[in-house]
Short mmCIF file of C-alpha atoms in Angstrom, two decimals:
data_model
loop_
_atom_site.label_atom_id
_atom_site.label_comp_id
_atom_site.label_asym_id
_atom_site.label_seq_id
_atom_site.Cartn_x
_atom_site.Cartn_y
_atom_site.Cartn_z
CA MET H 1 0.00 0.00 0.00
CA LEU H 2 1.22 3.47 -0.75
CA PHE H 3 2.13 5.71 2.15
CA HIS H 4 -1.01 7.52 3.27
CA PRO H 5 -0.68 10.57 5.53
CA CYS H 6 -3.84 10.58 7.57
CA THR H 7 -5.06 10.92 11.10
CA ILE H 8 -8.06 11.39 13.24
CA ASP H 9 -8.91 13.12 16.47
CA PRO H 10 -10.56 10.64 18.82
CA THR H 11 -11.77 13.27 21.26
CA PRO H 12 -15.56 13.50 21.56
CA THR H 13 -17.00 16.92 20.80
CA GLU H 14 -17.61 17.74 24.44
CA VAL H 15 -17.23 21.42 25.12
CA CYS H 16 -18.92 24.44 26.43
CA ARG H 17 -21.74 25.75 24.32
CA LEU H 18 -25.46 25.38 24.69
CA PRO H 19 -26.88 23.27 21.86
CA SER H 20 -29.37 24.55 19.36
CA ALA H 21 -31.84 21.83 20.26
CA ALA H 22 -33.00 20.92 23.72
CA SER H 23 -32.49 17.22 23.05
CA LYS H 24 -28.72 17.57 22.69
CA PRO H 25 -26.35 17.46 25.65
CA SER H 26 -25.19 20.82 26.93
CA SER H 27 -21.55 19.96 26.21
CA TYR H 28 -22.12 19.41 22.50
CA ILE H 29 -20.54 21.74 19.92
CA PRO H 30 -22.77 21.56 16.83
CA GLY H 31 -20.95 20.87 13.60
CA LEU H 32 -17.76 19.27 14.87
CA ASP H 33 -18.92 15.67 14.46
CA GLY H 34 -19.98 16.51 10.92
CA ILE H 35 -16.59 18.06 10.20
CA ARG H 36 -14.89 14.99 11.62
CA ALA H 37 -17.01 12.78 9.37
CA ILE H 38 -16.13 14.81 6.27
CA ALA H 39 -12.44 14.59 7.16
CA PHE H 40 -12.68 10.82 7.57
CA LEU H 41 -14.49 10.45 4.25
CA LEU H 42 -11.67 12.39 2.59
CA VAL H 43 -9.14 10.00 4.11
CA PHE H 44 -11.17 6.92 3.17
CA SER H 45 -11.67 8.12 -0.40
CA ALA H 46 -7.95 8.75 -0.81
CA HIS H 47 -7.17 5.23 0.41
CA ALA H 48 -9.94 3.42 -1.45
CA LEU H 49 -9.66 5.35 -4.74
CA LEU H 50 -5.96 5.85 -5.29
CA GLY H 51 -6.57 7.76 -8.52
CA LEU H 52 -8.53 10.35 -6.55
CA SER H 53 -5.71 10.79 -4.04
CA TYR H 54 -3.64 12.64 -6.64
CA TYR H 55 -6.22 15.44 -6.70
CA ILE H 56 -7.60 15.24 -3.14
CA PRO H 57 -4.88 13.66 -1.01
CA ALA H 58 -5.35 12.25 2.45
CA THR H 59 -3.12 15.05 3.68
CA LEU H 60 -6.19 17.29 3.51
CA GLY H 61 -7.90 15.01 6.00
CA VAL H 62 -4.84 14.97 8.23
CA THR H 63 -4.79 18.74 8.54
CA ILE H 64 -8.51 18.94 9.29
CA PHE H 65 -8.24 16.29 11.99
CA PHE H 66 -5.14 17.86 13.50
CA PHE H 67 -6.72 21.32 13.54
CA LEU H 68 -9.92 19.98 15.10
CA SER H 69 -7.92 18.18 17.77
CA GLY H 70 -6.03 21.31 18.77
CA TYR H 71 -9.18 23.41 18.84
CA LEU H 72 -11.24 20.96 20.87
CA ILE H 73 -8.64 19.94 23.43
CA THR H 74 -7.59 23.53 24.08
CA THR H 75 -11.20 24.65 24.47
CA LEU H 76 -11.78 21.89 27.02
CA LEU H 77 -8.67 22.87 28.97
CA ARG H 78 -9.56 26.56 28.82
CA ARG H 79 -13.04 25.84 30.10
CA GLU H 80 -11.75 23.72 32.96
CA PHE H 81 -9.24 26.32 34.11
CA ALA H 82 -11.81 29.12 33.94
CA ALA H 83 -14.21 27.08 36.05
CA THR H 84 -11.83 25.65 38.64
CA GLY H 85 -8.62 27.67 38.54
CA THR H 86 -6.63 24.58 37.64
CA ILE H 87 -6.34 21.72 35.13
CA ALA H 88 -6.51 18.16 36.43
CA LEU H 89 -3.66 16.80 34.33
CA ARG H 90 -3.83 13.32 35.83
CA ASP H 91 -7.50 13.01 34.92
CA PHE H 92 -6.81 14.38 31.45
CA TYR H 93 -4.06 11.85 30.72
CA LEU H 94 -6.06 8.96 32.14
CA ARG H 95 -9.04 9.83 29.94
CA ARG H 96 -6.74 9.99 26.89
CA VAL H 97 -5.34 6.55 27.70
CA LEU H 98 -8.79 5.00 28.07
CA ARG H 99 -10.10 6.65 24.92
CA ILE H 100 -7.16 6.04 22.60
CA PHE H 101 -5.23 2.97 23.71
CA ILE H 102 -7.93 0.30 24.04
CA PRO H 103 -9.44 0.58 20.51
CA LEU H 104 -5.95 0.85 19.02
CA TYR H 105 -4.74 -2.33 20.71
CA ILE H 106 -7.84 -4.26 19.66
CA VAL H 107 -7.64 -3.17 16.02
CA TYR H 108 -3.89 -3.76 15.86
CA ALA H 109 -4.36 -7.31 17.18
CA LEU H 110 -7.10 -7.86 14.59
CA ALA H 111 -4.79 -6.61 11.84
CA MET H 112 -2.05 -9.00 12.95
CA LEU H 113 -4.45 -11.94 12.87
CA GLY H 114 -5.83 -10.84 9.52
CA ALA H 115 -2.35 -10.54 8.04
CA HIS H 116 -1.53 -14.08 9.10
CA PHE H 117 -4.78 -15.88 8.30
CA LEU H 118 -6.47 -13.80 5.57
CA THR H 119 -3.88 -12.06 3.44
CA HIS H 120 -0.97 -14.36 4.38
CA GLN H 121 1.35 -11.41 4.79
CA SER H 122 3.77 -10.42 7.52
CA PRO H 123 2.08 -9.28 10.75
CA GLY H 124 4.98 -6.90 11.29
CA ASN H 125 8.05 -7.13 13.47
CA LEU H 126 8.76 -6.43 17.13
CA PHE H 127 10.21 -2.99 16.42
CA GLY H 128 7.09 -2.01 14.49
CA PHE H 129 4.91 -3.33 17.31
CA ALA H 130 6.87 -1.30 19.86
CA SER H 131 6.81 1.85 17.71
CA VAL H 132 3.01 1.73 17.53
CA TYR H 133 2.40 0.93 21.18
CA LEU H 134 4.93 3.50 22.40
CA TYR H 135 3.86 6.16 19.89
CA PHE H 136 7.05 6.81 17.97
CA HIS H 137 5.98 5.13 14.73
CA ASN H 138 5.97 8.46 12.91
CA TYR H 139 9.72 8.78 13.44
CA THR H 140 10.40 5.25 12.23
CA ILE H 141 8.74 6.33 8.97
CA ALA H 142 10.59 9.64 8.89
CA LEU H 143 13.91 7.84 9.38
CA ARG H 144 12.99 4.89 7.15
CA ALA H 145 13.72 2.53 10.02
CA HIS H 146 12.76 -1.12 9.71
CA ALA H 147 9.63 -0.92 11.84
CA PHE H 148 7.04 -3.00 10.01
CA THR H 149 3.34 -3.07 10.84
CA PRO H 150 0.54 -5.33 9.58
CA PRO H 151 -1.03 -4.30 6.26
CA GLY H 152 -3.53 -1.53 6.81
CA MET H 153 -1.90 -0.17 9.95
CA GLU H 154 0.69 2.15 8.40
CA LEU H 155 -1.57 5.10 9.16
CA VAL H 156 -1.06 4.88 12.92
CA TRP H 157 1.90 7.25 12.55
CA SER H 158 -0.56 10.12 12.91
CA LEU H 159 -1.64 8.93 16.34
CA SER H 160 1.95 9.42 17.43
CA VAL H 161 1.79 13.10 16.48
CA GLU H 162 -1.47 13.59 18.36
CA GLU H 163 -0.22 11.67 21.38
CA HIS H 164 2.84 13.91 21.56
CA PHE H 165 0.49 16.91 21.53
CA TYR H 166 -1.64 15.39 24.30
CA LEU H 167 1.49 14.72 26.34
CA LEU H 168 3.14 18.14 26.01
CA PHE H 169 0.50 20.78 25.35
CA PRO H 170 -1.72 20.56 28.47
CA LEU H 171 1.26 21.17 30.74
CA ALA H 172 2.53 24.04 28.57
CA TYR H 173 -0.93 25.62 28.39
CA PHE H 174 -1.45 25.22 32.13
CA THR H 175 1.86 26.99 32.70
CA MET H 176 0.76 29.90 30.49
CA LEU H 177 -2.51 30.18 32.38
CA ARG H 178 -0.89 30.02 35.81
CA ARG H 179 1.53 32.76 34.81
CA GLY H 180 -1.44 34.96 33.97
CA LEU H 181 -0.70 35.38 30.27
CA SER H 182 -3.51 37.10 28.42
CA ALA H 183 -5.31 35.36 25.57
CA ARG H 184 -3.49 37.65 23.15
CA SER H 185 -0.10 36.68 24.59
CA GLN H 186 -1.02 32.99 24.51
CA ALA H 187 -2.03 33.29 20.86
CA ARG H 188 1.15 35.14 19.98
CA LEU H 189 3.31 32.46 21.59
CA LEU H 190 1.48 29.70 19.74
CA ILE H 191 1.63 31.56 16.42
CA GLY H 192 5.34 32.15 16.93
CA PHE H 193 5.88 28.43 17.45
CA CYS H 194 3.82 27.65 14.34
CA LEU H 195 5.95 30.02 12.25
CA LEU H 196 9.12 28.42 13.63
CA GLU H 197 7.82 25.05 12.45
CA LEU H 198 7.20 26.48 8.99
CA ALA H 199 10.79 27.74 8.91
CA TRP H 200 12.01 24.33 10.09
CA ARG H 201 10.15 22.60 7.25
CA VAL H 202 11.79 24.93 4.74
CA VAL H 203 15.20 24.06 6.20
CA LEU H 204 14.39 20.36 6.02
CA ILE H 205 13.22 20.42 2.41
CA ALA H 206 15.67 22.97 0.99
CA TRP H 207 18.89 22.08 2.80
CA ILE H 208 18.81 18.95 4.96
CA LYS H 209 16.71 16.88 2.52
CA PRO H 210 15.96 13.88 4.76
CA ALA H 211 15.63 10.50 3.08
CA GLY H 212 12.20 9.82 4.56
CA PRO H 213 8.93 11.77 4.40
CA TRP H 214 9.92 13.84 7.43
CA THR H 215 7.70 16.86 6.84
CA TYR H 216 4.69 14.56 6.38
CA VAL H 217 4.96 12.59 9.59
CA ALA H 218 7.42 14.00 12.14
CA THR H 219 5.97 15.76 15.15
CA ASP H 220 8.52 18.57 14.92
CA ALA H 221 7.26 19.29 11.38
CA ARG H 222 3.51 18.74 11.83
CA LEU H 223 2.63 19.93 15.32
CA ASP H 224 1.67 23.38 14.01
CA SER H 225 -1.29 21.86 12.17
CA ILE H 226 -2.68 21.09 15.63
CA LEU H 227 -1.53 24.30 17.28
CA TRP H 228 -3.34 26.55 14.80
CA GLY H 229 -6.53 25.00 16.21
CA SER H 230 -5.29 25.87 19.69
CA VAL H 231 -4.83 29.48 18.57
CA LEU H 232 -8.51 29.61 17.60
CA ALA H 233 -9.45 28.13 20.98
CA VAL H 234 -7.56 30.66 23.10
CA ARG H 235 -8.60 33.73 21.10
CA ASN H 236 -11.66 34.34 18.87
CA ASN H 237 -13.20 31.04 19.99
CA PRO H 238 -16.57 30.71 18.21
CA ALA H 239 -17.95 28.42 20.95
CA ILE H 240 -17.37 31.02 23.67
CA SER H 241 -19.78 33.92 23.66
CA THR H 242 -17.41 36.45 25.24
CA ASP H 243 -14.81 35.98 22.49
CA ARG H 244 -15.08 38.30 19.51
CA SER H 245 -15.23 36.75 16.07
CA ILE H 246 -12.21 37.23 13.86
CA LEU H 247 -14.58 37.63 10.88
CA PRO H 248 -15.89 41.10 9.95
CA ARG H 249 -19.54 41.25 10.97
CA ASN H 250 -20.93 42.16 7.54
CA TYR H 251 -18.60 39.92 5.56
CA GLU H 252 -18.61 36.63 7.48
CA LEU H 253 -20.19 34.63 4.67
CA LEU H 254 -17.84 36.09 2.09
CA CYS H 255 -14.83 35.26 4.28
CA PHE H 256 -16.12 31.70 4.69
CA LEU H 257 -16.56 31.18 0.95
CA LEU H 258 -13.12 32.63 0.22
CA ALA H 259 -11.61 30.35 2.87
CA VAL H 260 -13.23 27.26 1.33
CA ALA H 261 -11.95 28.31 -2.09
CA GLY H 262 -8.54 28.92 -0.56
CA LEU H 263 -8.50 25.47 1.04
CA VAL H 264 -9.22 23.87 -2.33
CA ALA H 265 -6.59 26.07 -3.97
CA THR H 266 -3.92 24.75 -1.59
CA LEU H 267 -4.21 21.41 -3.39
CA ILE H 268 -3.25 22.82 -6.80
CA PRO H 269 0.51 23.57 -6.60
CA ARG H 270 2.58 20.41 -7.09
CA SER H 271 6.12 21.45 -6.19
CA ASP H 272 7.76 19.42 -3.43
CA LEU H 273 8.97 22.57 -1.67
CA TYR H 274 5.45 23.98 -1.43
CA ARG H 275 3.74 20.70 -0.58
CA GLY H 276 6.20 19.89 2.18
CA THR H 277 6.29 23.36 3.73
CA LEU H 278 3.82 26.16 3.04
CA ARG H 279 0.83 23.90 2.40
CA TYR H 280 0.78 22.85 6.06
CA THR H 281 0.51 26.49 7.09
CA LEU H 282 -1.99 27.74 4.52
CA GLN H 283 -4.46 24.92 5.14
CA PRO H 284 -4.82 25.58 8.89
CA LEU H 285 -5.20 29.30 8.20
CA THR H 286 -8.17 28.62 5.93
CA LEU H 287 -9.58 26.22 8.52
CA TYR H 288 -9.31 28.99 11.10
CA VAL H 289 -11.89 30.97 9.13
CA ILE H 290 -13.99 27.92 8.18
CA PHE H 291 -14.33 26.72 11.78
CA SER H 292 -15.06 30.25 12.96
CA PHE H 293 -18.02 30.51 10.59
CA LEU H 294 -19.43 26.98 10.87
CA ILE H 295 -19.41 26.78 14.67
CA ARG H 296 -20.78 30.27 15.21
CA HIS H 297 -23.45 29.95 12.49
CA ILE H 298 -24.42 26.28 12.61
CA ARG H 299 -28.03 27.12 11.62
CA HIS H 300 -26.93 28.77 8.40
CA PRO H 301 -27.94 26.73 5.30
CA LEU H 302 -24.25 26.24 4.45
CA ALA H 303 -23.55 24.81 7.90
CA ARG H 304 -26.61 23.02 9.25
CA TRP H 305 -26.14 19.97 7.00
CA LEU H 306 -23.23 19.06 9.29
CA GLU H 307 -25.88 18.09 11.84
CA TRP H 308 -27.37 15.45 9.51
CA LEU H 309 -27.66 12.36 11.70
CA PRO H 310 -25.90 9.85 9.38
CA LEU H 311 -22.99 12.26 9.07
CA ARG H 312 -22.83 12.73 12.82
CA TYR H 313 -22.85 8.96 13.30
CA ILE H 314 -19.79 8.63 11.10
CA GLY H 315 -18.22 11.34 13.23
CA TRP H 316 -19.08 9.47 16.44
CA THR H 317 -17.46 6.27 15.16
CA SER H 318 -14.67 7.95 13.21
CA TYR H 319 -11.81 6.93 15.49
CA VAL H 320 -12.38 3.20 15.03
CA LEU H 321 -13.31 3.77 11.38
CA TYR H 322 -9.97 5.43 10.93
CA LEU H 323 -8.09 2.64 12.66
CA CYS H 324 -9.71 -0.24 10.78
CA HIS H 325 -10.75 0.98 7.32
CA ASP H 326 -7.42 0.41 5.57
CA PHE H 327 -7.19 -3.08 7.03
CA PHE H 328 -10.61 -3.98 5.63
CA LEU H 329 -9.68 -2.52 2.25
CA TYR H 330 -6.61 -4.76 2.23
CA ALA H 331 -8.60 -7.83 3.21
CA ILE H 332 -11.38 -7.28 0.67
CA GLN H 333 -9.26 -6.22 -2.28
CA PRO H 334 -7.81 -9.61 -3.41
CA PRO H 335 -11.13 -11.37 -4.17
CA LEU H 336 -12.68 -8.19 -5.61
CA ALA H 337 -9.67 -6.76 -7.44
CA ALA H 338 -11.58 -6.73 -10.74
CA HIS H 339 -14.40 -4.69 -9.19
CA PRO H 340 -12.86 -1.62 -7.50
CA LEU H 341 -16.24 -0.04 -6.77
CA LEU H 342 -17.26 -3.13 -4.81
CA VAL H 343 -14.03 -2.88 -2.84
CA VAL H 344 -15.03 0.65 -1.83
CA VAL H 345 -18.61 -0.32 -0.92
CA PHE H 346 -17.82 -3.50 0.99
CA GLY H 347 -14.73 -1.99 2.58
CA PHE H 348 -16.73 0.93 3.95
CA ALA H 349 -19.60 -1.32 5.06
CA ALA H 350 -17.24 -3.69 6.86
CA ALA H 351 -15.43 -0.84 8.58
CA LEU H 352 -18.69 0.82 9.64
CA GLY H 353 -20.08 -2.47 10.93
CA PHE H 354 -16.96 -3.14 12.96
CA ALA H 355 -16.88 0.44 14.27
CA THR H 356 -20.52 0.09 15.35
CA LEU H 357 -19.75 -3.16 17.17
CA MET H 358 -16.81 -1.50 18.90
CA ARG H 359 -18.93 1.51 19.81
CA TYR H 360 -21.45 -0.54 21.78
CA THR H 361 -19.16 -3.21 23.23
CA VAL H 362 -16.00 -1.22 23.97
CA GLU H 363 -16.23 2.53 23.47
CA GLN H 364 -19.47 3.23 25.34
CA PRO H 365 -18.48 1.18 28.43
CA VAL H 366 -15.11 2.92 28.42
CA GLN H 367 -16.86 6.28 27.98
CA ARG H 368 -18.95 5.59 31.08
CA LEU H 369 -15.77 4.82 32.98
CA ARG H 370 -14.19 8.03 31.69
CA ALA H 371 -17.25 9.98 32.84
CA ARG H 372 -16.71 8.71 36.39
CA LEU H 373 -13.13 9.90 36.23
CA ARG H 374 -13.97 13.30 34.78
CA HIS H 375 -12.89 16.21 36.90
CA LEU H 376 -16.08 17.75 38.33
CA VAL H 377 -16.72 21.32 37.15
CA PRO H 378 -19.03 23.81 38.91
CA ASN H 379 -22.28 24.72 37.21
CA ASN H 380 -21.26 28.35 36.77
CA PRO H 381 -17.99 28.51 34.80
CA VAL H 382 -16.01 31.72 35.19
CA ASN H 383 -15.16 34.13 32.38
CA LEU H 384 -16.61 32.06 29.54
CA GLY H 385 -19.94 33.75 29.02
CA PRO H 386 -23.57 32.59 29.22
CA ARG H 387 -23.37 29.79 26.63
CA GLU H 388 -21.13 27.54 28.69
CA GLN H 389 -22.37 24.56 30.66
CA THR H 390 -20.78 21.69 32.51
CA THR H 391 -20.01 18.40 30.81
#
């Protein structure tokens, strides 16, 4: 299988805005599950229809998922600190472990069994196993190390990037908050780091020229895709009523349409220098505007379709869908090689069926356990405005 840069944010869309409908939980941010579903469908299409990946690569999905992860996690942390004056880091890390590790280990074991019994291919080696379970698989790809994984599991490199963010950012953000840095200063620090990463990618591509796809997969070259979402969360957050929108009041729709066009335009240039450097900055900048509009104006005709229930369901199950879809494509492809459309249909159906099974037998029980471990937040959060509620 070709190398596919893709990822997903497994964090539920639990944050601090009153829903538009009384039937939805108070912690729900309308639109984010729909965005997550669209991002997954982009990744799946790029993997299932390799001809399409030339025009709409899975790297578009990776940036959307990374940005969403940074925005959502930072909003959760901001909300918790505003309500309690602290961030329960132990609870945060424990919830991440329960949410991320268990489905990953189950799917990886399934892929190993499938490689041995179904496709009769190598289930990987010990170094590959360790790189996945210890979350440094992205650097084994960047360095072209001999860390082999079962077919369909190459994409777990992106979980390494997100796990590094989960490990480092909450402590750094908590430090900024405890030092009393204003939202503007926080945003400036994060933007400065993002620009340093852009400069580092230019150095890598233009001068160092690493043998592996370093700027695709390495945390030091991709973390800014997540941090641009954090910038939106700390300043101009559309889910927090006291934050001002970055979009001009009378031109919000125009800015949104231009941002969508700009996001599509980032796919056009084909030079390696651009694709490995500037693209990973321009895409989050367009997403900054897109998220600002969609979350703040979810009832707008151009946004409310994100609340379509089938789309939201794909968003709810997207983490396991992401983990298993390439494996099912591998398993189904040999007997259906002459019928590529059937590979797409049956591959998606198998992945969705498995993700549904995992949702009810694994994820929901784990989610109930995570809820018991959740740091309790008072009913009247401080400094976040009237929309915010507890989770």
